[in-house]
Amino acid sequence: MKELISSDRIETRVAELAARISEDFAAKIETDGRPLVLLGVLKGSFMFLADLARRISVPVEIEFASMSSYGNRRESSGTVELRIAPSINLAGRRILVVEDIVDTGRSLSKLLEHLRSFEAEEIRLCAFLDKPAARVVAVHVDYTGFEVPLKFVVGYGLDAAQQYRALAGIYELEEPAGT
Ligand code: 5GP
Ligand code: MG
């Protein structure tokens, strides 16, 4: 495996993103005292969400949604399944969706479409990685950690058949996949 992004670079970048996010939401949150909802998309965003949440200086609440489009295959199937607990009340809230990577854009556009029915006050998007060359559906990402080339990457929450999520850096998986 080839390292693309070291854990040191990730740490620096996450701090930068957290500072920007905190700055962007500080005034609004101070006005009405309602925390920012960090809505992590499982499972890939768990590590990014944990690091980001610790660096953000405004009050946050943590919630999760789950989407699956890959299964154990390396290519997006195009069909996306979304699950979000019915107990989560997002009406009137400020939501920051936290994703691991935007690839074709299908999962995120589906998630955003679904989230709109909750009548949140504001929905913004934060993706740790962006693979712009793979985009099929346009999505506006407000905060991006790093852009990556058209390669399958793992680590820092991202898996290949549930492996490698715990790696502290981002790696390109070189050997052919068991698709
Ligand atoms: P999209 O719907 O944008 O095509 O796919 C998004 C999801 O596919 C991501 O949230 C992630 O779970 C998975 N994905 C896309 N590209 C990669 C990649 O390079 N590595 C890994 N591990 N997952 C990816
Ligand atoms: Mg994902």
Short mmCIF file of N, CA and C and ligand atoms in Angstrom, two decimals:
data_model
loop_
_atom_site.label_atom_id
_atom_site.label_comp_id
_atom_site.label_asym_id
_atom_site.label_seq_id
_atom_site.Cartn_x
_atom_site.Cartn_y
_atom_site.Cartn_z
N MET A 1 0.84 -1.21 0.00
CA MET A 1 0.00 0.00 0.00
C MET A 1 0.86 1.25 0.00
N LYS A 2 0.41 2.21 -0.73
CA LYS A 2 1.18 3.45 -0.85
C LYS A 2 0.51 4.56 -0.02
N GLU A 3 1.29 5.21 0.83
CA GLU A 3 0.71 6.29 1.63
C GLU A 3 0.47 7.53 0.78
N LEU A 4 -0.74 8.03 0.80
CA LEU A 4 -1.06 9.26 0.06
C LEU A 4 -1.10 10.47 0.99
N ILE A 5 -1.64 10.27 2.19
CA ILE A 5 -1.75 11.38 3.14
C ILE A 5 -1.35 10.88 4.52
N SER A 6 -0.35 11.52 5.12
CA SER A 6 0.13 11.09 6.43
C SER A 6 -0.79 11.57 7.55
N SER A 7 -0.67 10.92 8.71
CA SER A 7 -1.52 11.32 9.83
C SER A 7 -1.19 12.74 10.30
N ASP A 8 0.07 13.17 10.13
CA ASP A 8 0.44 14.54 10.49
C ASP A 8 -0.29 15.57 9.63
N ARG A 9 -0.32 15.30 8.33
CA ARG A 9 -1.03 16.23 7.43
C ARG A 9 -2.52 16.23 7.74
N ILE A 10 -3.05 15.05 8.09
CA ILE A 10 -4.48 14.96 8.42
C ILE A 10 -4.77 15.81 9.65
N GLU A 11 -3.92 15.69 10.66
CA GLU A 11 -4.14 16.42 11.90
C GLU A 11 -4.18 17.93 11.65
N THR A 12 -3.23 18.40 10.87
CA THR A 12 -3.16 19.83 10.55
C THR A 12 -4.41 20.29 9.80
N ARG A 13 -4.80 19.48 8.81
CA ARG A 13 -5.94 19.85 7.97
C ARG A 13 -7.25 19.83 8.76
N VAL A 14 -7.40 18.82 9.62
CA VAL A 14 -8.63 18.73 10.43
C VAL A 14 -8.75 19.96 11.33
N ALA A 15 -7.62 20.39 11.89
CA ALA A 15 -7.64 21.58 12.74
C ALA A 15 -8.06 22.81 11.94
N GLU A 16 -7.58 22.92 10.71
CA GLU A 16 -7.95 24.06 9.85
C GLU A 16 -9.45 24.04 9.55
N LEU A 17 -9.94 22.87 9.18
CA LEU A 17 -11.38 22.75 8.87
C LEU A 17 -12.22 23.09 10.09
N ALA A 18 -11.81 22.57 11.25
CA ALA A 18 -12.57 22.80 12.48
C ALA A 18 -12.60 24.29 12.83
N ALA A 19 -11.49 24.96 12.58
CA ALA A 19 -11.43 26.40 12.87
C ALA A 19 -12.39 27.17 11.95
N ARG A 20 -12.40 26.80 10.68
CA ARG A 20 -13.31 27.46 9.73
C ARG A 20 -14.76 27.21 10.08
N ILE A 21 -15.07 25.96 10.39
CA ILE A 21 -16.45 25.59 10.73
C ILE A 21 -16.89 26.35 11.99
N SER A 22 -16.03 26.38 12.98
CA SER A 22 -16.35 27.07 14.24
C SER A 22 -16.63 28.55 13.97
N GLU A 23 -15.77 29.13 13.15
CA GLU A 23 -15.92 30.56 12.81
C GLU A 23 -17.22 30.81 12.06
N ASP A 24 -17.53 29.92 11.11
CA ASP A 24 -18.73 30.11 10.29
C ASP A 24 -20.03 29.99 11.10
N PHE A 25 -20.01 29.19 12.15
CA PHE A 25 -21.25 28.96 12.90
C PHE A 25 -21.32 29.72 14.23
N ALA A 26 -20.20 30.29 14.66
CA ALA A 26 -20.12 30.90 15.99
C ALA A 26 -21.21 31.94 16.25
N ALA A 27 -21.36 32.89 15.33
CA ALA A 27 -22.30 33.99 15.55
C ALA A 27 -23.73 33.49 15.67
N LYS A 28 -24.12 32.60 14.75
CA LYS A 28 -25.49 32.06 14.76
C LYS A 28 -25.76 31.29 16.05
N ILE A 29 -24.80 30.48 16.46
CA ILE A 29 -25.00 29.65 17.65
C ILE A 29 -25.05 30.52 18.91
N GLU A 30 -24.27 31.58 18.89
CA GLU A 30 -24.28 32.48 20.03
C GLU A 30 -25.64 33.18 20.15
N THR A 31 -26.24 33.47 19.01
CA THR A 31 -27.53 34.16 18.99
C THR A 31 -28.65 33.33 19.62
N ASP A 32 -28.74 32.05 19.25
CA ASP A 32 -29.86 31.27 19.78
C ASP A 32 -29.44 30.09 20.68
N GLY A 33 -28.15 29.90 20.85
CA GLY A 33 -27.67 28.87 21.77
C GLY A 33 -27.91 27.43 21.35
N ARG A 34 -28.34 27.25 20.08
CA ARG A 34 -28.61 25.86 19.67
C ARG A 34 -27.41 25.24 18.98
N PRO A 35 -26.92 24.14 19.54
CA PRO A 35 -25.71 23.50 19.03
C PRO A 35 -25.81 23.09 17.57
N LEU A 36 -24.64 22.98 16.96
CA LEU A 36 -24.53 22.46 15.61
C LEU A 36 -24.68 20.95 15.66
N VAL A 37 -25.48 20.39 14.76
CA VAL A 37 -25.61 18.93 14.70
C VAL A 37 -24.59 18.38 13.71
N LEU A 38 -23.65 17.59 14.23
CA LEU A 38 -22.72 16.89 13.34
C LEU A 38 -23.36 15.56 12.99
N LEU A 39 -23.74 15.42 11.73
CA LEU A 39 -24.40 14.19 11.29
C LEU A 39 -23.41 13.35 10.50
N GLY A 40 -22.83 12.38 11.19
CA GLY A 40 -21.83 11.53 10.56
C GLY A 40 -22.47 10.43 9.74
N VAL A 41 -21.89 10.18 8.58
CA VAL A 41 -22.38 9.09 7.74
C VAL A 41 -21.52 7.85 8.00
N LEU A 42 -22.16 6.84 8.60
CA LEU A 42 -21.44 5.62 8.98
C LEU A 42 -21.09 4.76 7.78
N LYS A 43 -20.06 3.88 7.88
CA LYS A 43 -19.15 3.90 9.01
C LYS A 43 -17.95 4.77 8.72
N GLY A 44 -17.74 5.08 7.46
CA GLY A 44 -16.48 5.69 7.01
C GLY A 44 -16.08 6.98 7.68
N SER A 45 -17.04 7.74 8.21
CA SER A 45 -16.70 9.07 8.75
C SER A 45 -16.34 9.04 10.23
N PHE A 46 -16.36 7.85 10.85
CA PHE A 46 -16.26 7.84 12.32
C PHE A 46 -14.99 8.49 12.87
N MET A 47 -13.87 8.26 12.20
CA MET A 47 -12.61 8.78 12.74
C MET A 47 -12.49 10.28 12.49
N PHE A 48 -12.87 10.68 11.29
CA PHE A 48 -12.87 12.09 10.92
C PHE A 48 -13.81 12.86 11.84
N LEU A 49 -15.00 12.31 12.06
CA LEU A 49 -15.99 12.97 12.92
C LEU A 49 -15.44 13.14 14.34
N ALA A 50 -14.78 12.09 14.85
CA ALA A 50 -14.24 12.14 16.21
C ALA A 50 -13.17 13.22 16.33
N ASP A 51 -12.29 13.30 15.35
CA ASP A 51 -11.22 14.31 15.40
C ASP A 51 -11.77 15.71 15.21
N LEU A 52 -12.69 15.84 14.26
CA LEU A 52 -13.30 17.14 13.97
C LEU A 52 -14.06 17.67 15.18
N ALA A 53 -14.86 16.79 15.79
CA ALA A 53 -15.69 17.20 16.93
C ALA A 53 -14.83 17.72 18.08
N ARG A 54 -13.65 17.10 18.27
CA ARG A 54 -12.78 17.54 19.37
C ARG A 54 -12.14 18.88 19.11
N ARG A 55 -12.07 19.25 17.82
CA ARG A 55 -11.42 20.52 17.45
C ARG A 55 -12.39 21.67 17.27
N ILE A 56 -13.67 21.36 17.03
CA ILE A 56 -14.65 22.42 16.82
C ILE A 56 -14.93 23.10 18.16
N SER A 57 -14.93 24.43 18.14
CA SER A 57 -15.04 25.14 19.42
C SER A 57 -16.46 25.59 19.77
N VAL A 58 -17.41 25.40 18.85
CA VAL A 58 -18.81 25.71 19.19
C VAL A 58 -19.48 24.44 19.72
N PRO A 59 -20.57 24.58 20.49
CA PRO A 59 -21.24 23.38 21.00
C PRO A 59 -21.81 22.52 19.87
N VAL A 60 -21.61 21.21 19.99
CA VAL A 60 -22.12 20.30 18.95
C VAL A 60 -22.94 19.17 19.56
N GLU A 61 -23.83 18.61 18.74
CA GLU A 61 -24.48 17.35 19.07
C GLU A 61 -24.03 16.36 18.00
N ILE A 62 -23.94 15.09 18.37
CA ILE A 62 -23.45 14.08 17.44
C ILE A 62 -24.58 13.11 17.08
N GLU A 63 -24.84 12.99 15.79
CA GLU A 63 -25.83 12.01 15.32
C GLU A 63 -25.23 11.24 14.15
N PHE A 64 -25.86 10.12 13.82
CA PHE A 64 -25.35 9.31 12.71
C PHE A 64 -26.45 8.90 11.74
N ALA A 65 -26.08 8.82 10.49
CA ALA A 65 -26.94 8.24 9.47
C ALA A 65 -26.12 7.15 8.81
N SER A 66 -26.76 6.20 8.20
CA SER A 66 -25.95 5.23 7.47
C SER A 66 -26.44 5.07 6.04
N MET A 67 -25.47 4.95 5.17
CA MET A 67 -25.74 4.81 3.74
C MET A 67 -24.87 3.67 3.26
N SER A 68 -25.36 2.91 2.34
CA SER A 68 -24.46 1.94 1.74
C SER A 68 -24.67 1.91 0.24
N SER A 69 -23.58 2.04 -0.48
CA SER A 69 -23.68 1.96 -1.94
C SER A 69 -22.66 0.98 -2.49
N TYR A 70 -21.71 0.59 -1.65
CA TYR A 70 -20.61 -0.23 -2.14
C TYR A 70 -20.71 -1.71 -1.83
N GLY A 71 -21.24 -2.06 -0.66
CA GLY A 71 -21.12 -3.43 -0.21
C GLY A 71 -19.65 -3.76 -0.12
N ASN A 72 -19.24 -4.90 -0.59
CA ASN A 72 -17.83 -5.23 -0.57
C ASN A 72 -17.18 -5.01 -1.93
N ARG A 73 -17.88 -4.35 -2.81
CA ARG A 73 -17.32 -4.14 -4.15
C ARG A 73 -16.61 -2.79 -4.21
N ARG A 74 -15.77 -2.66 -5.20
CA ARG A 74 -14.97 -1.45 -5.33
C ARG A 74 -15.63 -0.39 -6.19
N GLU A 75 -16.71 -0.75 -6.84
CA GLU A 75 -17.36 0.25 -7.67
C GLU A 75 -18.74 0.55 -7.15
N SER A 76 -19.12 1.80 -7.27
CA SER A 76 -20.41 2.23 -6.78
C SER A 76 -21.51 1.52 -7.58
N SER A 77 -22.46 0.94 -6.84
CA SER A 77 -23.51 0.20 -7.54
C SER A 77 -24.58 1.13 -8.10
N GLY A 78 -24.58 2.35 -7.61
CA GLY A 78 -25.59 3.29 -8.09
C GLY A 78 -26.86 3.25 -7.28
N THR A 79 -27.09 2.16 -6.57
CA THR A 79 -28.25 2.12 -5.68
C THR A 79 -27.78 2.37 -4.25
N VAL A 80 -28.46 3.28 -3.60
CA VAL A 80 -28.02 3.74 -2.30
C VAL A 80 -29.13 3.52 -1.29
N GLU A 81 -28.76 2.93 -0.16
CA GLU A 81 -29.74 2.70 0.89
C GLU A 81 -29.44 3.64 2.05
N LEU A 82 -30.44 4.32 2.53
CA LEU A 82 -30.24 5.28 3.62
C LEU A 82 -31.00 4.88 4.87
N ARG A 83 -30.34 4.96 6.02
CA ARG A 83 -31.02 4.72 7.30
C ARG A 83 -30.70 5.84 8.28
N ILE A 84 -31.74 6.42 8.83
CA ILE A 84 -31.54 7.44 9.85
C ILE A 84 -32.59 7.20 10.92
N ALA A 85 -32.15 7.17 12.19
CA ALA A 85 -33.07 6.82 13.28
C ALA A 85 -34.23 7.80 13.34
N PRO A 86 -35.46 7.30 13.42
CA PRO A 86 -36.64 8.17 13.42
C PRO A 86 -36.70 9.07 14.66
N SER A 87 -35.97 8.72 15.70
CA SER A 87 -35.98 9.52 16.93
C SER A 87 -35.18 10.82 16.81
N ILE A 88 -34.36 10.92 15.76
CA ILE A 88 -33.55 12.12 15.61
C ILE A 88 -34.40 13.26 15.06
N ASN A 89 -34.52 14.33 15.84
CA ASN A 89 -35.33 15.46 15.38
C ASN A 89 -34.44 16.55 14.79
N LEU A 90 -34.53 16.71 13.50
CA LEU A 90 -33.64 17.66 12.81
C LEU A 90 -34.36 18.93 12.38
N ALA A 91 -35.65 19.01 12.69
CA ALA A 91 -36.42 20.18 12.28
C ALA A 91 -35.85 21.45 12.91
N GLY A 92 -35.62 22.44 12.08
CA GLY A 92 -35.14 23.73 12.55
C GLY A 92 -33.68 23.74 12.99
N ARG A 93 -32.97 22.62 12.80
CA ARG A 93 -31.59 22.54 13.26
C ARG A 93 -30.58 22.96 12.19
N ARG A 94 -29.38 23.29 12.64
CA ARG A 94 -28.25 23.52 11.73
C ARG A 94 -27.45 22.24 11.67
N ILE A 95 -27.35 21.71 10.47
CA ILE A 95 -26.73 20.39 10.33
C ILE A 95 -25.46 20.47 9.50
N LEU A 96 -24.43 19.84 9.99
CA LEU A 96 -23.23 19.65 9.19
C LEU A 96 -23.09 18.16 8.92
N VAL A 97 -23.33 17.78 7.67
CA VAL A 97 -23.18 16.37 7.28
C VAL A 97 -21.69 16.07 7.15
N VAL A 98 -21.23 15.02 7.83
CA VAL A 98 -19.82 14.68 7.81
C VAL A 98 -19.63 13.34 7.08
N GLU A 99 -18.97 13.42 5.93
CA GLU A 99 -18.76 12.25 5.08
C GLU A 99 -17.28 11.90 4.98
N ASP A 100 -17.00 10.65 4.70
CA ASP A 100 -15.61 10.25 4.49
C ASP A 100 -15.09 10.72 3.14
N ILE A 101 -15.85 10.42 2.07
CA ILE A 101 -15.36 10.74 0.73
C ILE A 101 -16.54 10.96 -0.22
N VAL A 102 -16.41 11.93 -1.09
CA VAL A 102 -17.39 12.11 -2.16
C VAL A 102 -16.78 11.58 -3.44
N ASP A 103 -17.43 10.57 -3.99
CA ASP A 103 -16.92 9.88 -5.16
C ASP A 103 -17.82 10.25 -6.35
N THR A 104 -18.81 9.42 -6.66
CA THR A 104 -19.73 9.78 -7.75
C THR A 104 -20.66 10.92 -7.33
N GLY A 105 -20.88 11.05 -6.01
CA GLY A 105 -21.80 12.07 -5.51
C GLY A 105 -23.20 11.52 -5.30
N ARG A 106 -23.42 10.27 -5.68
CA ARG A 106 -24.77 9.68 -5.59
C ARG A 106 -25.26 9.59 -4.15
N SER A 107 -24.41 9.08 -3.25
CA SER A 107 -24.85 8.90 -1.85
C SER A 107 -25.23 10.23 -1.23
N LEU A 108 -24.36 11.22 -1.43
CA LEU A 108 -24.61 12.51 -0.79
C LEU A 108 -25.83 13.21 -1.35
N SER A 109 -26.05 13.14 -2.65
CA SER A 109 -27.21 13.82 -3.21
C SER A 109 -28.49 13.14 -2.72
N LYS A 110 -28.41 11.82 -2.56
CA LYS A 110 -29.53 11.07 -2.02
C LYS A 110 -29.79 11.45 -0.56
N LEU A 111 -28.73 11.54 0.20
CA LEU A 111 -28.83 11.91 1.62
C LEU A 111 -29.41 13.31 1.76
N LEU A 112 -28.91 14.24 0.95
CA LEU A 112 -29.39 15.63 1.01
C LEU A 112 -30.86 15.72 0.66
N GLU A 113 -31.24 14.98 -0.36
CA GLU A 113 -32.64 14.94 -0.78
C GLU A 113 -33.52 14.47 0.39
N HIS A 114 -33.07 13.42 1.05
CA HIS A 114 -33.79 12.86 2.18
C HIS A 114 -33.84 13.85 3.35
N LEU A 115 -32.70 14.51 3.60
CA LEU A 115 -32.61 15.45 4.72
C LEU A 115 -33.52 16.65 4.55
N ARG A 116 -33.75 17.04 3.30
CA ARG A 116 -34.61 18.19 3.05
C ARG A 116 -36.00 18.00 3.63
N SER A 117 -36.48 16.76 3.73
CA SER A 117 -37.81 16.50 4.26
C SER A 117 -37.89 16.77 5.78
N PHE A 118 -36.74 16.91 6.43
CA PHE A 118 -36.73 17.19 7.87
C PHE A 118 -36.89 18.67 8.19
N GLU A 119 -36.87 19.50 7.16
CA GLU A 119 -37.00 20.95 7.34
C GLU A 119 -36.01 21.53 8.35
N ALA A 120 -34.77 21.20 8.13
CA ALA A 120 -33.70 21.77 8.95
C ALA A 120 -33.55 23.24 8.60
N GLU A 121 -32.95 24.00 9.51
CA GLU A 121 -32.73 25.41 9.21
C GLU A 121 -31.63 25.58 8.17
N GLU A 122 -30.61 24.77 8.28
CA GLU A 122 -29.47 24.89 7.39
C GLU A 122 -28.76 23.55 7.29
N ILE A 123 -28.34 23.20 6.08
CA ILE A 123 -27.60 21.95 5.91
C ILE A 123 -26.31 22.27 5.15
N ARG A 124 -25.18 21.96 5.77
CA ARG A 124 -23.91 22.09 5.07
C ARG A 124 -23.21 20.74 5.02
N LEU A 125 -22.25 20.67 4.12
CA LEU A 125 -21.59 19.41 3.86
C LEU A 125 -20.10 19.49 4.09
N CYS A 126 -19.58 18.51 4.81
CA CYS A 126 -18.14 18.45 5.05
C CYS A 126 -17.67 17.05 4.66
N ALA A 127 -16.73 16.98 3.73
CA ALA A 127 -16.22 15.68 3.31
C ALA A 127 -14.72 15.64 3.55
N PHE A 128 -14.25 14.60 4.19
CA PHE A 128 -12.81 14.48 4.44
C PHE A 128 -12.05 14.42 3.13
N LEU A 129 -12.53 13.59 2.19
CA LEU A 129 -11.87 13.47 0.89
C LEU A 129 -12.84 13.77 -0.24
N ASP A 130 -12.29 14.24 -1.33
CA ASP A 130 -13.09 14.47 -2.53
C ASP A 130 -12.34 13.88 -3.71
N LYS A 131 -13.07 13.11 -4.52
CA LYS A 131 -12.50 12.51 -5.72
C LYS A 131 -13.24 13.12 -6.91
N PRO A 132 -12.89 14.35 -7.27
CA PRO A 132 -13.69 15.11 -8.26
C PRO A 132 -13.79 14.41 -9.62
N ALA A 133 -12.75 13.66 -10.00
CA ALA A 133 -12.75 13.01 -11.31
C ALA A 133 -13.80 11.92 -11.43
N ALA A 134 -14.37 11.49 -10.30
CA ALA A 134 -15.37 10.41 -10.33
C ALA A 134 -16.80 10.92 -10.32
N ARG A 135 -16.95 12.22 -10.23
CA ARG A 135 -18.29 12.78 -10.03
C ARG A 135 -19.26 12.50 -11.18
N VAL A 136 -20.44 12.00 -10.82
CA VAL A 136 -21.52 11.75 -11.78
C VAL A 136 -22.68 12.69 -11.49
N VAL A 137 -22.94 12.91 -10.18
CA VAL A 137 -24.01 13.80 -9.74
C VAL A 137 -23.37 15.01 -9.04
N ALA A 138 -23.74 16.21 -9.46
CA ALA A 138 -23.15 17.40 -8.86
C ALA A 138 -23.61 17.58 -7.42
N VAL A 139 -22.66 17.79 -6.51
CA VAL A 139 -23.01 18.13 -5.13
C VAL A 139 -22.09 19.26 -4.67
N HIS A 140 -22.67 20.19 -3.91
CA HIS A 140 -21.85 21.28 -3.40
C HIS A 140 -21.29 20.89 -2.04
N VAL A 141 -19.98 20.77 -1.96
CA VAL A 141 -19.33 20.43 -0.69
C VAL A 141 -18.77 21.72 -0.07
N ASP A 142 -19.22 22.04 1.13
CA ASP A 142 -18.81 23.31 1.77
C ASP A 142 -17.40 23.25 2.34
N TYR A 143 -17.04 22.10 2.90
CA TYR A 143 -15.72 21.94 3.52
C TYR A 143 -15.11 20.63 3.05
N THR A 144 -13.93 20.71 2.45
CA THR A 144 -13.25 19.51 1.96
C THR A 144 -11.86 19.41 2.59
N GLY A 145 -11.50 18.21 3.04
CA GLY A 145 -10.17 18.00 3.61
C GLY A 145 -9.10 17.96 2.54
N PHE A 146 -9.16 16.96 1.69
CA PHE A 146 -8.17 16.77 0.63
C PHE A 146 -8.84 16.25 -0.63
N GLU A 147 -8.26 16.61 -1.77
CA GLU A 147 -8.69 15.98 -3.02
C GLU A 147 -7.79 14.78 -3.29
N VAL A 148 -8.39 13.70 -3.78
CA VAL A 148 -7.59 12.52 -4.12
C VAL A 148 -7.83 12.14 -5.58
N PRO A 149 -6.84 11.47 -6.20
CA PRO A 149 -6.99 11.04 -7.59
C PRO A 149 -7.97 9.88 -7.72
N LEU A 150 -8.23 9.48 -8.92
CA LEU A 150 -9.17 8.40 -9.22
C LEU A 150 -8.58 7.04 -8.83
N LYS A 151 -8.35 6.86 -7.53
CA LYS A 151 -7.77 5.62 -7.01
C LYS A 151 -8.64 5.18 -5.84
N PHE A 152 -8.61 3.89 -5.53
CA PHE A 152 -9.35 3.41 -4.37
C PHE A 152 -8.48 3.59 -3.13
N VAL A 153 -8.98 4.37 -2.18
CA VAL A 153 -8.17 4.68 -1.00
C VAL A 153 -8.78 4.08 0.28
N VAL A 154 -7.91 3.80 1.24
CA VAL A 154 -8.34 3.24 2.53
C VAL A 154 -7.63 3.94 3.68
N GLY A 155 -8.13 3.70 4.88
CA GLY A 155 -7.53 4.26 6.09
C GLY A 155 -8.34 5.42 6.62
N TYR A 156 -8.06 5.81 7.87
CA TYR A 156 -8.73 6.93 8.52
C TYR A 156 -10.26 6.79 8.39
N GLY A 157 -10.74 5.58 8.65
CA GLY A 157 -12.18 5.32 8.60
C GLY A 157 -12.62 4.61 7.34
N LEU A 158 -11.88 4.79 6.24
CA LEU A 158 -12.29 4.18 4.97
C LEU A 158 -11.81 2.74 4.86
N ASP A 159 -12.68 1.88 4.34
CA ASP A 159 -12.38 0.45 4.33
C ASP A 159 -12.28 -0.12 2.93
N ALA A 160 -11.79 -1.36 2.88
CA ALA A 160 -11.96 -2.23 1.73
C ALA A 160 -12.45 -3.53 2.35
N ALA A 161 -13.69 -3.90 2.09
CA ALA A 161 -14.30 -5.07 2.71
C ALA A 161 -14.10 -5.09 4.22
N GLN A 162 -14.34 -3.96 4.87
CA GLN A 162 -14.25 -3.78 6.32
C GLN A 162 -12.84 -3.79 6.90
N GLN A 163 -11.84 -3.85 6.06
CA GLN A 163 -10.47 -3.80 6.58
C GLN A 163 -9.90 -2.40 6.44
N TYR A 164 -8.84 -2.14 7.17
CA TYR A 164 -8.01 -0.92 7.08
C TYR A 164 -8.60 0.35 7.68
N ARG A 165 -9.81 0.29 8.25
CA ARG A 165 -10.42 1.52 8.77
C ARG A 165 -9.59 2.19 9.85
N ALA A 166 -8.86 1.39 10.62
CA ALA A 166 -8.14 1.92 11.79
C ALA A 166 -6.80 2.56 11.45
N LEU A 167 -6.37 2.50 10.19
CA LEU A 167 -5.10 3.14 9.83
C LEU A 167 -5.18 4.65 10.03
N ALA A 168 -4.09 5.23 10.52
CA ALA A 168 -4.10 6.67 10.86
C ALA A 168 -3.91 7.57 9.64
N GLY A 169 -3.41 7.00 8.53
CA GLY A 169 -3.21 7.79 7.32
C GLY A 169 -4.12 7.29 6.20
N ILE A 170 -4.00 7.93 5.02
CA ILE A 170 -4.76 7.49 3.85
C ILE A 170 -3.80 6.78 2.88
N TYR A 171 -4.22 5.60 2.45
CA TYR A 171 -3.39 4.77 1.58
C TYR A 171 -4.12 4.41 0.30
N GLU A 172 -3.33 4.28 -0.76
CA GLU A 172 -3.89 3.78 -2.01
C GLU A 172 -3.73 2.27 -1.99
N LEU A 173 -4.83 1.58 -2.27
CA LEU A 173 -4.79 0.13 -2.28
C LEU A 173 -4.35 -0.30 -3.67
N GLU A 174 -3.21 -0.98 -3.73
CA GLU A 174 -2.65 -1.24 -5.05
C GLU A 174 -3.02 -2.58 -5.67
N GLU A 175 -3.07 -3.62 -4.82
CA GLU A 175 -3.34 -4.94 -5.40
C GLU A 175 -4.79 -5.03 -5.89
N PRO A 176 -5.08 -5.85 -6.91
CA PRO A 176 -6.44 -5.94 -7.44
C PRO A 176 -7.41 -6.43 -6.39
N ALA A 177 -8.61 -5.92 -6.47
CA ALA A 177 -9.61 -6.14 -5.41
C ALA A 177 -10.41 -7.40 -5.63
N GLY A 178 -10.94 -7.93 -4.52
CA GLY A 178 -11.86 -9.06 -4.63
C GLY A 178 -13.27 -8.56 -4.86
N THR A 179 -13.53 -8.09 -6.04
CA THR A 179 -14.85 -7.50 -6.31
C THR A 179 -15.92 -8.55 -6.46
P1 5GP B 1 -20.57 7.99 -3.99
O1 5GP B 1 -22.03 7.82 -3.77
O2 5GP B 1 -20.09 9.43 -3.86
O3 5GP B 1 -20.08 7.36 -5.26
O4 5GP B 1 -19.84 7.09 -2.94
C1 5GP B 1 -19.61 7.52 -1.71
C2 5GP B 1 -19.23 6.36 -0.83
O5 5GP B 1 -18.52 5.34 -1.52
C3 5GP B 1 -18.29 6.90 0.19
O6 5GP B 1 -18.97 7.44 1.29
C4 5GP B 1 -17.47 5.67 0.52
O7 5GP B 1 -18.16 4.92 1.49
C5 5GP B 1 -17.41 4.91 -0.77
N1 5GP B 1 -16.16 5.21 -1.53
C6 5GP B 1 -16.02 5.95 -2.64
N2 5GP B 1 -14.74 6.02 -3.04
C7 5GP B 1 -14.04 5.29 -2.14
C8 5GP B 1 -12.64 4.98 -1.98
O8 5GP B 1 -11.75 5.38 -2.75
N3 5GP B 1 -12.32 4.20 -0.92
C9 5GP B 1 -13.24 3.74 -0.03
N4 5GP B 1 -12.79 2.99 0.96
N5 5GP B 1 -14.56 4.02 -0.14
C10 5GP B 1 -14.95 4.78 -1.18
MG MG B 2 -19.47 7.01 3.05
#
